[in-house]
mmCIF file of C-alpha atoms in Angstrom:
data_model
loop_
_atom_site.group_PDB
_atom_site.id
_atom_site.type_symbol
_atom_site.label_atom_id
_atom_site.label_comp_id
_atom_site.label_asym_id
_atom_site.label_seq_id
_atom_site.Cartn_x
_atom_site.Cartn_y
_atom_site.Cartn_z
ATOM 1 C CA UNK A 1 -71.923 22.781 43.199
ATOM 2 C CA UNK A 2 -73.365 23.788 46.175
ATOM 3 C CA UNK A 3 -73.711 27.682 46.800
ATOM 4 C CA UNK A 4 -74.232 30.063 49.457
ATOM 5 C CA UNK A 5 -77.839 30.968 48.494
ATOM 6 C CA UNK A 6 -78.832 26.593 48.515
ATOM 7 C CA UNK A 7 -76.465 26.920 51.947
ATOM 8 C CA UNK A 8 -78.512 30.202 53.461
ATOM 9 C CA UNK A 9 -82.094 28.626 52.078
ATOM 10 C CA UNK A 10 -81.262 25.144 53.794
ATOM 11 C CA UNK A 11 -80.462 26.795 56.637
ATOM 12 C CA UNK A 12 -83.309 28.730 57.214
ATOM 13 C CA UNK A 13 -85.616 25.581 56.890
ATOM 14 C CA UNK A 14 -83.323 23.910 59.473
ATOM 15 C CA UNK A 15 -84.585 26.950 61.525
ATOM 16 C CA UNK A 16 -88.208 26.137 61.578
ATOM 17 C CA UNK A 17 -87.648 22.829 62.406
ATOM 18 C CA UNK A 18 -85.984 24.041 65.454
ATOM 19 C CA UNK A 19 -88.463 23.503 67.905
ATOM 20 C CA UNK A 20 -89.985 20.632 69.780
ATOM 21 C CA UNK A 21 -93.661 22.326 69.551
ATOM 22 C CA UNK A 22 -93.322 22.808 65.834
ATOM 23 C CA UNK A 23 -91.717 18.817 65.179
ATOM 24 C CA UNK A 24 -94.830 17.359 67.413
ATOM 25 C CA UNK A 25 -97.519 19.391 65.318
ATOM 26 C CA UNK A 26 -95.733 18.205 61.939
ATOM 27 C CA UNK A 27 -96.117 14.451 63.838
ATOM 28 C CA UNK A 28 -99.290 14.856 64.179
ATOM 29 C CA UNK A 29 -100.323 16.410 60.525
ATOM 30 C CA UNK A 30 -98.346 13.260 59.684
ATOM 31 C CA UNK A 31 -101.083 10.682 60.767
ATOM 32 C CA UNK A 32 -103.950 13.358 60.240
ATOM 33 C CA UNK A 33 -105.131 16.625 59.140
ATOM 34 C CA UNK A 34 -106.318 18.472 62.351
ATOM 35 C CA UNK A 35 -106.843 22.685 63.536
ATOM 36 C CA UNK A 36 -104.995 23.559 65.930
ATOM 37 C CA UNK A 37 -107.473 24.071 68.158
ATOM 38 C CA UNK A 38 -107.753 19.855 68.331
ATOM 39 C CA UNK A 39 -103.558 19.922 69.507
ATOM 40 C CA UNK A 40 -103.773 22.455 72.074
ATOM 41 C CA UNK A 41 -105.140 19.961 74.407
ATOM 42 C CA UNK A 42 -101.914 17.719 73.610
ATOM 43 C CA UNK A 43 -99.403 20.225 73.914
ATOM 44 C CA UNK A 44 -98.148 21.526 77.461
ATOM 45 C CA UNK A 45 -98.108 25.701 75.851
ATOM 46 C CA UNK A 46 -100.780 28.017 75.472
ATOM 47 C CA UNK A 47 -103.101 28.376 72.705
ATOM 48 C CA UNK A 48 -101.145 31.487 71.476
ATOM 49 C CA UNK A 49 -98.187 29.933 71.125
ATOM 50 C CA UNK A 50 -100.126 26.868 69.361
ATOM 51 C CA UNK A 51 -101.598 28.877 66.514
ATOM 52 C CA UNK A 52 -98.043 31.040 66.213
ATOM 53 C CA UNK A 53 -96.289 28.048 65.546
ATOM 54 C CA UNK A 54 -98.594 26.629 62.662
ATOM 55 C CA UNK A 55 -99.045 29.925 61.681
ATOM 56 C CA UNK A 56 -95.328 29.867 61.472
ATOM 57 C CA UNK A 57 -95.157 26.734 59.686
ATOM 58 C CA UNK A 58 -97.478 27.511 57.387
ATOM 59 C CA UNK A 59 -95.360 30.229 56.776
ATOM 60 C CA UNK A 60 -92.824 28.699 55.788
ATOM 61 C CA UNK A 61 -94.385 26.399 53.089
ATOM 62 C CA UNK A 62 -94.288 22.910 55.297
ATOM 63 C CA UNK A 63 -98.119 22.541 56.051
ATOM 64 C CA UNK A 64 -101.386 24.384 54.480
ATOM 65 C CA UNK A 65 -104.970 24.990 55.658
ATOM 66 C CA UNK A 66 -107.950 23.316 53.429
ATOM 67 C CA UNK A 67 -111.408 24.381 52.910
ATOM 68 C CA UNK A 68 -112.700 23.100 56.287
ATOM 69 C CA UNK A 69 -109.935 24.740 58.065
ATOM 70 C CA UNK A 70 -107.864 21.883 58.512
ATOM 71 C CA UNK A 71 -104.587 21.835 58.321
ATOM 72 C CA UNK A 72 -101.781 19.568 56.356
ATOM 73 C CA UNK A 73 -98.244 18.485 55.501
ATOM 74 C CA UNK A 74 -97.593 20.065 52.063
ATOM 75 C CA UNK A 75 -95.378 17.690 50.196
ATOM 76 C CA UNK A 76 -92.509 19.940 51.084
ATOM 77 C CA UNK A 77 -93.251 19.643 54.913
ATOM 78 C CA UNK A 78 -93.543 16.110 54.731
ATOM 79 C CA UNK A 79 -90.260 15.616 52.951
ATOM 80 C CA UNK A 80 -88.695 17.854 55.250
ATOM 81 C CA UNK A 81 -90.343 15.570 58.414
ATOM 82 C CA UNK A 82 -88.921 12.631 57.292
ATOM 83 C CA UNK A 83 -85.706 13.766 57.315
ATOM 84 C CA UNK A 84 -85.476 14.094 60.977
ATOM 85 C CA UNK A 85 -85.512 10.552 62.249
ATOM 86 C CA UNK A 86 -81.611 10.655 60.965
ATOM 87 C CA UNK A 87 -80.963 13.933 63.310
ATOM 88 C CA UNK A 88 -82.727 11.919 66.216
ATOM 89 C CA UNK A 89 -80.843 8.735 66.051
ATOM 90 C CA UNK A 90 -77.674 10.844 65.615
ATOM 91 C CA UNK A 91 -78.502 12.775 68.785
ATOM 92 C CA UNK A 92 -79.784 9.600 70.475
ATOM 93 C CA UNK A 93 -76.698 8.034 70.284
ATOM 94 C CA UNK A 94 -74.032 10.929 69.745
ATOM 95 C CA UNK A 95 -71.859 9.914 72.640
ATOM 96 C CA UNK A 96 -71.948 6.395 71.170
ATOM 97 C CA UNK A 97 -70.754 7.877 67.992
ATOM 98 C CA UNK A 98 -67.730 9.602 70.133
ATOM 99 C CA UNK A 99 -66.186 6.499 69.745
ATOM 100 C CA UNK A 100 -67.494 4.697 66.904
ATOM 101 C CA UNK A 101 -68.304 5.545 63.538
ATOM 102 C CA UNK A 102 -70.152 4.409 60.521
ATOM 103 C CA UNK A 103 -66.786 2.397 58.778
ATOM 104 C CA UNK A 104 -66.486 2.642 55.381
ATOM 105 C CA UNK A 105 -70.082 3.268 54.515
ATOM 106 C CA UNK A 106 -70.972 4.126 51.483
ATOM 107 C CA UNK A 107 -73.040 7.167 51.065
ATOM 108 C CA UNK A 108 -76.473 6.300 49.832
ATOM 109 C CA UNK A 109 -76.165 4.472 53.447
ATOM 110 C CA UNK A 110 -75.917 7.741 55.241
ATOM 111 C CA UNK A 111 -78.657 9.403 53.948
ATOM 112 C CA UNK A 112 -80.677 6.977 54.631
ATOM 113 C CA UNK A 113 -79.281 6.202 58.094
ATOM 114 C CA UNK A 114 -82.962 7.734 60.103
ATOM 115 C CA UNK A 115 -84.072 4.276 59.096
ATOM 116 C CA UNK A 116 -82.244 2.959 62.324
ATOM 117 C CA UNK A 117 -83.781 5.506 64.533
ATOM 118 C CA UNK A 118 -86.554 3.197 65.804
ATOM 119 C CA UNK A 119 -84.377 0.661 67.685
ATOM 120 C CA UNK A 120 -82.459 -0.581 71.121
ATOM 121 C CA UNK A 121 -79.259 0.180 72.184
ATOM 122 C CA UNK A 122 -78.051 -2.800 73.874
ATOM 123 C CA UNK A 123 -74.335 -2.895 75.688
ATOM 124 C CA UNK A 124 -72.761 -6.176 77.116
ATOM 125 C CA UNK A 125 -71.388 -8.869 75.460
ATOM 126 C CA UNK A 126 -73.555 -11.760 77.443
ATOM 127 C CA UNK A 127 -76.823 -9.883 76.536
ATOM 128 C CA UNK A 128 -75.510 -9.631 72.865
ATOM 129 C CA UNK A 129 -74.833 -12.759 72.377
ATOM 130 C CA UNK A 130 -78.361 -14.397 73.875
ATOM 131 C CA UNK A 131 -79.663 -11.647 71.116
ATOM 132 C CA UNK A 132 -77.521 -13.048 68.280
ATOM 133 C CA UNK A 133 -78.715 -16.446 69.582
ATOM 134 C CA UNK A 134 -82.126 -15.268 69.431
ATOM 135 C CA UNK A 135 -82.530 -13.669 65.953
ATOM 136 C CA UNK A 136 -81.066 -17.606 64.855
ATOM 137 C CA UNK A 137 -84.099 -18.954 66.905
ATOM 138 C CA UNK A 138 -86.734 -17.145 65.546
ATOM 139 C CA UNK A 139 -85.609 -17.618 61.877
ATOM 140 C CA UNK A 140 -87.911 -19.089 59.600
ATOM 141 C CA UNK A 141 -86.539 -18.040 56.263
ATOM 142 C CA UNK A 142 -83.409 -17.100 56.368
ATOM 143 C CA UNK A 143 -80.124 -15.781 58.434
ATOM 144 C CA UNK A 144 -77.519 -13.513 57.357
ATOM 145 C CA UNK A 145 -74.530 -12.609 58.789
ATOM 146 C CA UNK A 146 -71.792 -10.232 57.702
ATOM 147 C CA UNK A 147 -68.966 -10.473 60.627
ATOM 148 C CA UNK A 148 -65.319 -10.228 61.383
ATOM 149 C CA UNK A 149 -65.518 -12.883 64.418
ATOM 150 C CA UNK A 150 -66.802 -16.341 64.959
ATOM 151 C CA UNK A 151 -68.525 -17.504 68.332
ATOM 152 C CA UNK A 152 -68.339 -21.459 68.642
ATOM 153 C CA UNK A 153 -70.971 -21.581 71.120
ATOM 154 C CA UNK A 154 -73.823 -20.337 68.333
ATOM 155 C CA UNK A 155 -73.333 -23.475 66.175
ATOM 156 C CA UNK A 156 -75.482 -25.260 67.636
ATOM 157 C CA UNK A 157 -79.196 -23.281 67.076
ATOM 158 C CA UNK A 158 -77.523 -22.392 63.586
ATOM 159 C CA UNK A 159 -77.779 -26.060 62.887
ATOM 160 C CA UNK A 160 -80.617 -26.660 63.772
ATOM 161 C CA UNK A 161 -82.016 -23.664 61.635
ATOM 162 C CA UNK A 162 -80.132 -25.572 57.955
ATOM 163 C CA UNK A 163 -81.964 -28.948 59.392
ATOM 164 C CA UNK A 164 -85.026 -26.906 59.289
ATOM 165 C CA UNK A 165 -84.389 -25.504 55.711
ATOM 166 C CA UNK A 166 -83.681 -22.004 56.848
ATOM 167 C CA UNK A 167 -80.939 -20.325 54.173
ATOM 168 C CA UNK A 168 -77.697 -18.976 55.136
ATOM 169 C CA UNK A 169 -75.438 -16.395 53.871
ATOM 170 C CA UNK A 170 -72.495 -15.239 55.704
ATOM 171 C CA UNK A 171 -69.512 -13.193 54.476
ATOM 172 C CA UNK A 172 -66.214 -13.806 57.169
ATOM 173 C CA UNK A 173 -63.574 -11.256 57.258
ATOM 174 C CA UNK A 174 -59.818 -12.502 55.740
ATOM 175 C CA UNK A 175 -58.845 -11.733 59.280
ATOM 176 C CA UNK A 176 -61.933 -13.446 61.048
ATOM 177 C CA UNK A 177 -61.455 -14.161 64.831
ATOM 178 C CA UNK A 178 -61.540 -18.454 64.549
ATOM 179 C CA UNK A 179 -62.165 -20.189 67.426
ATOM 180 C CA UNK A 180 -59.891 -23.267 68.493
ATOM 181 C CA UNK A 181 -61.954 -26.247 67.378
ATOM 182 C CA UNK A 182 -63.731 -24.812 64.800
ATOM 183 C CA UNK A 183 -62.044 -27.179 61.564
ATOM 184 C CA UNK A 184 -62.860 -30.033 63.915
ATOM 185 C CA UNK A 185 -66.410 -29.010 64.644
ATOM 186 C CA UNK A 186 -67.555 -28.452 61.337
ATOM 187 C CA UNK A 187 -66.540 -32.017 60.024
ATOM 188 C CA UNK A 188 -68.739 -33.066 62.910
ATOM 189 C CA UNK A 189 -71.701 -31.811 61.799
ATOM 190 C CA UNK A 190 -70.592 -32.391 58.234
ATOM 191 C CA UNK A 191 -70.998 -28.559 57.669
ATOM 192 C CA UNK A 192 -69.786 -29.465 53.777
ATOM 193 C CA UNK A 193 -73.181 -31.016 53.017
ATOM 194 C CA UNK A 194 -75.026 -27.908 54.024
ATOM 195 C CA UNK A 195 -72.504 -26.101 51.218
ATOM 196 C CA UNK A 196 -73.199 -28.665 48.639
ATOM 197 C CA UNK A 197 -76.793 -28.633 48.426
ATOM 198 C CA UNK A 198 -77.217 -24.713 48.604
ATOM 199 C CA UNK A 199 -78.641 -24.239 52.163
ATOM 200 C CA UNK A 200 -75.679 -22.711 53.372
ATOM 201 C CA UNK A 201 -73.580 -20.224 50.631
ATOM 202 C CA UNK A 202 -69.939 -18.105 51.906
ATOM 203 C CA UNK A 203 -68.510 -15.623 50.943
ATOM 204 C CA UNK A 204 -65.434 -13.585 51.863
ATOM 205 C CA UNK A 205 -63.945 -9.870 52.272
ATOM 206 C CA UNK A 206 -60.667 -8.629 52.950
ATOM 207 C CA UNK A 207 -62.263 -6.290 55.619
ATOM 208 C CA UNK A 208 -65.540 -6.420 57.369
ATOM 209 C CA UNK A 209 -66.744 -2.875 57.740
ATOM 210 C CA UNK A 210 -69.339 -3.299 60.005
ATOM 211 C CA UNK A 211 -71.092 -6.531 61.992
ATOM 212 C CA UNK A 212 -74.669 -7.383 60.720
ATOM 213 C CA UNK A 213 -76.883 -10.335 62.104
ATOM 214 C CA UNK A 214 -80.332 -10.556 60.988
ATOM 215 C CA UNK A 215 -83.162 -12.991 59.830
ATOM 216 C CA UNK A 216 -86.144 -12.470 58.068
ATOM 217 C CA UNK A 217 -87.934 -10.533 61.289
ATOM 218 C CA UNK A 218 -85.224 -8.941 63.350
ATOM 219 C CA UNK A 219 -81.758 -7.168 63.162
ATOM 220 C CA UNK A 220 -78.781 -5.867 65.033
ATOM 221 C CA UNK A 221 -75.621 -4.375 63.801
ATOM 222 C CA UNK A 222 -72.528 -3.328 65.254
ATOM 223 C CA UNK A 223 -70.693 -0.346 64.204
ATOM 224 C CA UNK A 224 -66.714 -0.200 64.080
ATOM 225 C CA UNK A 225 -64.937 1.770 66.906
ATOM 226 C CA UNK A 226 -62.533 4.396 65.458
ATOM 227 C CA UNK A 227 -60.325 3.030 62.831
ATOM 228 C CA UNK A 228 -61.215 -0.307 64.230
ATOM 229 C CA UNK A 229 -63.096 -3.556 64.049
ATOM 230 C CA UNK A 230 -66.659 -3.727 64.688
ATOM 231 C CA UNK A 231 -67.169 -3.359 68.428
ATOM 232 C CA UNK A 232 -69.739 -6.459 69.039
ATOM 233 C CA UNK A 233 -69.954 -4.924 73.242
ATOM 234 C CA UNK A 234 -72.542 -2.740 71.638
ATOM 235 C CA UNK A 235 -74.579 -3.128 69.617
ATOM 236 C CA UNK A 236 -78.553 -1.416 67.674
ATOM 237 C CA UNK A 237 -80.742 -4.404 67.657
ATOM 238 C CA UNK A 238 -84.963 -3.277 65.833
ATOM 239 C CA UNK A 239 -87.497 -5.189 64.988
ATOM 240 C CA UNK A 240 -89.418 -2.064 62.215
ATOM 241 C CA UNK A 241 -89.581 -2.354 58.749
ATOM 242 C CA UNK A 242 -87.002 0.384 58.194
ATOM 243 C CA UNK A 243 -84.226 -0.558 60.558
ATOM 244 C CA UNK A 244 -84.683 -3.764 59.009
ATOM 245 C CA UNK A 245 -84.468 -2.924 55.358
ATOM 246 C CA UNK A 246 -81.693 -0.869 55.880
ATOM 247 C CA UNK A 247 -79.906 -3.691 58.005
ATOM 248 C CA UNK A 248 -81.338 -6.308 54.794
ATOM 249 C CA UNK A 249 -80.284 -3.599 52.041
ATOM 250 C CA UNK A 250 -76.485 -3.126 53.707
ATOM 251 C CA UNK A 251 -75.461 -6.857 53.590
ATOM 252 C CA UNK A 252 -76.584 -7.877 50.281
ATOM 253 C CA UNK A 253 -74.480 -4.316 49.238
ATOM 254 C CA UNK A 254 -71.627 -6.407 50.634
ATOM 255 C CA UNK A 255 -72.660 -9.939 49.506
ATOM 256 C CA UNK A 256 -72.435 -8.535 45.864
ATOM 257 C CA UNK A 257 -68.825 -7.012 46.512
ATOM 258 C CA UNK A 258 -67.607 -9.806 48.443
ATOM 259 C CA UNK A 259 -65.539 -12.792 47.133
ATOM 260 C CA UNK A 260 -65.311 -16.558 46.397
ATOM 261 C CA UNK A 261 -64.759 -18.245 50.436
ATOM 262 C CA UNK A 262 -61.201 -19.367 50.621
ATOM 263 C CA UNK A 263 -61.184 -21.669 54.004
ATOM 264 C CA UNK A 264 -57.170 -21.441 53.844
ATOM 265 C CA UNK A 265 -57.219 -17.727 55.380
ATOM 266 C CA UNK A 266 -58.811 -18.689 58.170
ATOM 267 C CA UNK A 267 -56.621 -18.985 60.994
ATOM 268 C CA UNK A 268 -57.355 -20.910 64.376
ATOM 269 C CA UNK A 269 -56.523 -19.070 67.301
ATOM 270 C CA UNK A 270 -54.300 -21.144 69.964
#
């Protein structure tokens, strides 16, 4: 249980992170010790204010000075740093967030949602879907794909991709948008043999939280819109190692929970 001292001590570290000076000086202690003296020249502010902020930081336990004057992240300071990217992508994107949120997410997801902050925002379904099109493309390994809707027009490159060897896993929604056209295009390209011999595996969920598209490279995801599906007009689309694992680490979450396929549930739409 959380009480008001752990409350009034968090807060107070909040408060020395409150400043752009003070974030850009823990940055740079990040990728190197340095003395301020070697930052002044990076900073727009005056050498006063410079030294008062590591002086403040120092302080307050998140960097320390060595022998040679040099200063450096304490463990505390960098833990504290690298809790920030989440507070930047939140703030990045808050009026996105106005009108989407996070789905059912489970919580170990949240704190560990500053692994999306280095990515693009991209809006417009046309320019989404060349993306989607894309990260199929430049697979080599592997595609997976956790969604609630099916686009006809992306069979094609995914084909090619299982000729190629490239795995696929996919978990559909029980309410999945189908396509007209889709029963009959699949015994065209005699999806069934790409089941049989393991290149392509399904699997199914009653609800699909969120939209997630990725291969072994690149990812993009799709958040739901309030109590909604996810909204695929929008979309967070990275190419680091953290958006990625995060993107990686949230669908096989949901490939473990998710069920045996069941074709039958599928509905055509007319």
């Amino acid at each position: 249980m959380v009480d008001d001292y752990m409350y009034e001590t968090a807060a107070n570290n909040f408060l020395e992170l409150s400043s752009i000076q003070r974030l850009q000086i823990l940055a740079k202690l990040e990728e190197k010790k340095s003395k301020p003296a070697d930052l002044v020249k990076e900073f727009d502010s005056t050498k006063q204010e410079v030294y008062r902020n590591f002086s403040r930081l120092e302080d307050g336990h998140l960097i320390v000075k060595d022998r040679d004057g040099n200063y450096e992240l304490t463990e505390f300071g960098r833990t504290m740093y690298n809790q920030v990217p989440a507070i930047m992508f939140l703030s990045q994107n808050m009026k996105y967030f106005h009108h989407h949120n996070f789905g059912s997410m489970p919580k170990k997801f949240y704190m560990r949602v500053g692994q999306l902050s280095d990515c693009q925002y991209i809006k417009g379904l046309g320019t989404i879907l060349e993306k989607w099109k894309e990260i199929y493309n430049n697979a080599e390994e592997y595609i997976y794909l956790l969604t609630s809707e099916i686009i006809l027009d992306l069979g094609k490159p995914l084909i090619e991709k299982l000729n190629k060897g490239v795995k696929l896993q996919y978990i559909l929604s029980e309410t999945c948008t189908v396509p007209q056209g889709r029963s009959e295009n699949l015994k065209k390209i005699d999806f069934k043999k790409y089941v049989q011999n393991g290149t392509a595996e399904r699997k199914m969920l009653k609800t699909v939280p969120t939209a997630i598209i990725l291969n072994e490279k690149e990812a993009f995801i799709a958040f739901p819109e309030l109590d909604g599906e996810p909204d695929l007009s929008e979309i967070f689309y990275g190419t680091s190692a953290d958006f990625h694992e995060w993107c990686h680490d949230y669908f096989l979450y949901y490939w473990n929970k998710a069920g045996s396929f069941n074709e039958s549930k599928l509905v055509e739409k007319v």
